[in-house]
Amino acid sequence: MTVNCLKRPSFKMKTILLSLLTILLFQAVQAQKKPWKVPKSYVNMTNQVGSSDSILKAGKALYLANCTPCHGVKGNGEGPANASISPNPANHTAISMLKETDGSLYYKLTQGRSPMPGYSTTLTDTERWELVAFIRTLVKAGK
């Protein structure tokens, strides 16, 4: 007797898998509707690298390489990947960005939250602070 291990999934199994996928997607969307809570230890942090011309130049290069597909070249949240992302990427030119502390931006860049990746392992601390400095210029440019 031979056993066929490559059987097609049954209708019941397909239904279960589809239901689980739907639940997971729903939970991910609901999580995005909640405010992004930043620990107090980060909220009070100030940029550790400053905002000299060389820092801003480095931050811009990092932004173009890592952030523009979603946030766009202008930082307005209208990058080429925007149409396929839910929720929509943040608009870094919006006045509401002024409410974000340096530490909260740093935390969000470090940790990420779906669909945005965290950069704790791909960018150094200094590079993340350079991004924070550059993002600050986008707010000013968007006024």
CSV table of C-alpha atoms in Angstrom, one decimal, residues 17-117:
chain,number,residue,atom,x,y,z
A,17,LEU,CA,-6.6,28.2,6.8
A,18,LEU,CA,-8.5,31.0,5.1
A,19,SER,CA,-10.3,31.7,8.4
A,20,LEU,CA,-7.0,31.9,10.3
A,21,LEU,CA,-5.4,34.1,7.7
A,22,THR,CA,-8.4,36.5,7.8
A,23,ILE,CA,-8.2,36.7,11.6
A,24,LEU,CA,-4.5,37.4,11.5
A,25,LEU,CA,-4.9,40.2,8.9
A,26,PHE,CA,-7.8,41.7,10.9
A,27,GLN,CA,-5.7,41.7,14.1
A,28,ALA,CA,-2.8,43.4,12.2
A,29,VAL,CA,-5.1,46.1,10.9
A,30,GLN,CA,-6.7,46.7,14.3
A,31,ALA,CA,-3.2,46.9,15.9
A,32,GLN,CA,-2.4,49.8,13.5
A,33,LYS,CA,-5.4,51.7,14.6
A,34,LYS,CA,-4.0,51.9,18.1
A,35,PRO,CA,-1.7,54.7,19.0
A,36,TRP,CA,2.0,53.8,18.8
A,37,LYS,CA,3.1,53.8,22.5
A,38,VAL,CA,6.6,54.9,23.0
A,39,PRO,CA,8.3,54.1,26.3
A,40,LYS,CA,9.0,57.2,28.4
A,41,SER,CA,12.7,56.4,28.5
A,42,TYR,CA,12.7,57.1,24.7
A,43,VAL,CA,10.2,60.0,24.7
A,44,ASN,CA,12.7,62.2,26.6
A,45,MET,CA,15.7,61.4,24.5
A,46,THR,CA,17.3,64.1,22.4
A,47,ASN,CA,19.2,63.5,19.2
A,48,GLN,CA,22.6,62.1,20.0
A,49,VAL,CA,24.4,63.3,16.8
A,50,GLY,CA,23.1,66.9,16.2
A,51,SER,CA,22.1,68.3,12.9
A,52,SER,CA,25.2,69.6,11.2
A,53,ASP,CA,25.4,69.6,7.4
A,54,SER,CA,27.3,66.4,7.3
A,55,ILE,CA,24.8,64.7,9.6
A,56,LEU,CA,21.9,65.9,7.4
A,57,LYS,CA,23.6,64.7,4.3
A,58,ALA,CA,24.1,61.3,5.8
A,59,GLY,CA,20.5,61.2,7.0
A,60,LYS,CA,19.3,62.2,3.5
A,61,ALA,CA,21.2,59.4,1.9
A,62,LEU,CA,19.8,56.9,4.4
A,63,TYR,CA,16.3,58.2,3.9
A,64,LEU,CA,16.6,57.9,0.1
A,65,ALA,CA,17.9,54.3,0.5
A,66,ASN,CA,15.5,53.0,3.2
A,67,CYS,CA,12.4,55.2,3.5
A,68,THR,CA,11.5,56.6,0.1
A,69,PRO,CA,9.8,53.5,-1.3
A,70,CYS,CA,7.0,54.0,1.3
A,71,HIS,CA,7.3,57.6,2.5
A,72,GLY,CA,8.3,59.1,-0.9
A,73,VAL,CA,11.2,61.4,-1.9
A,74,LYS,CA,9.5,64.4,-0.4
A,75,GLY,CA,8.6,62.5,2.8
A,76,ASN,CA,4.8,63.0,2.3
A,77,GLY,CA,3.9,59.4,2.5
A,78,GLU,CA,3.4,59.0,-1.2
A,79,GLY,CA,6.1,56.6,-2.2
A,80,PRO,CA,5.7,54.1,-5.0
A,81,ALA,CA,4.9,51.3,-2.5
A,82,ASN,CA,2.1,53.4,-0.9
A,83,ALA,CA,-0.7,51.8,-2.8
A,84,SER,CA,0.0,48.4,-1.5
A,85,ILE,CA,0.6,49.4,2.2
A,86,SER,CA,-2.0,49.5,4.9
A,87,PRO,CA,-2.0,51.6,6.9
A,88,ASN,CA,-0.6,54.3,4.7
A,89,PRO,CA,3.0,55.4,5.6
A,90,ALA,CA,3.4,58.5,7.8
A,91,ASN,CA,3.6,61.9,6.2
A,92,HIS,CA,6.9,63.3,7.5
A,93,THR,CA,6.1,66.8,6.2
A,94,ALA,CA,2.9,67.1,8.3
A,95,ILE,CA,2.7,69.6,11.1
A,96,SER,CA,1.7,66.7,13.4
A,97,MET,CA,5.3,65.5,13.1
A,98,LEU,CA,6.3,68.5,15.3
A,99,LYS,CA,4.6,66.7,18.2
A,100,GLU,CA,7.0,63.7,17.8
A,101,THR,CA,10.1,64.0,20.0
A,102,ASP,CA,13.5,63.0,18.7
A,103,GLY,CA,13.3,60.0,21.0
A,104,SER,CA,9.9,58.8,19.8
A,105,LEU,CA,11.1,59.0,16.2
A,106,TYR,CA,14.3,57.1,17.1
A,107,TYR,CA,12.2,54.4,18.9
A,108,LYS,CA,9.9,54.0,15.9
A,109,LEU,CA,12.8,53.7,13.6
A,110,THR,CA,14.5,51.2,15.9
A,111,GLN,CA,11.5,49.0,16.7
A,112,GLY,CA,9.2,49.4,13.6
A,113,ARG,CA,5.6,48.3,13.5
A,114,SER,CA,4.0,46.4,10.7
A,115,PRO,CA,4.2,47.1,7.9
A,116,MET,CA,7.2,49.3,8.7
A,117,PRO,CA,10.3,47.3,9.5
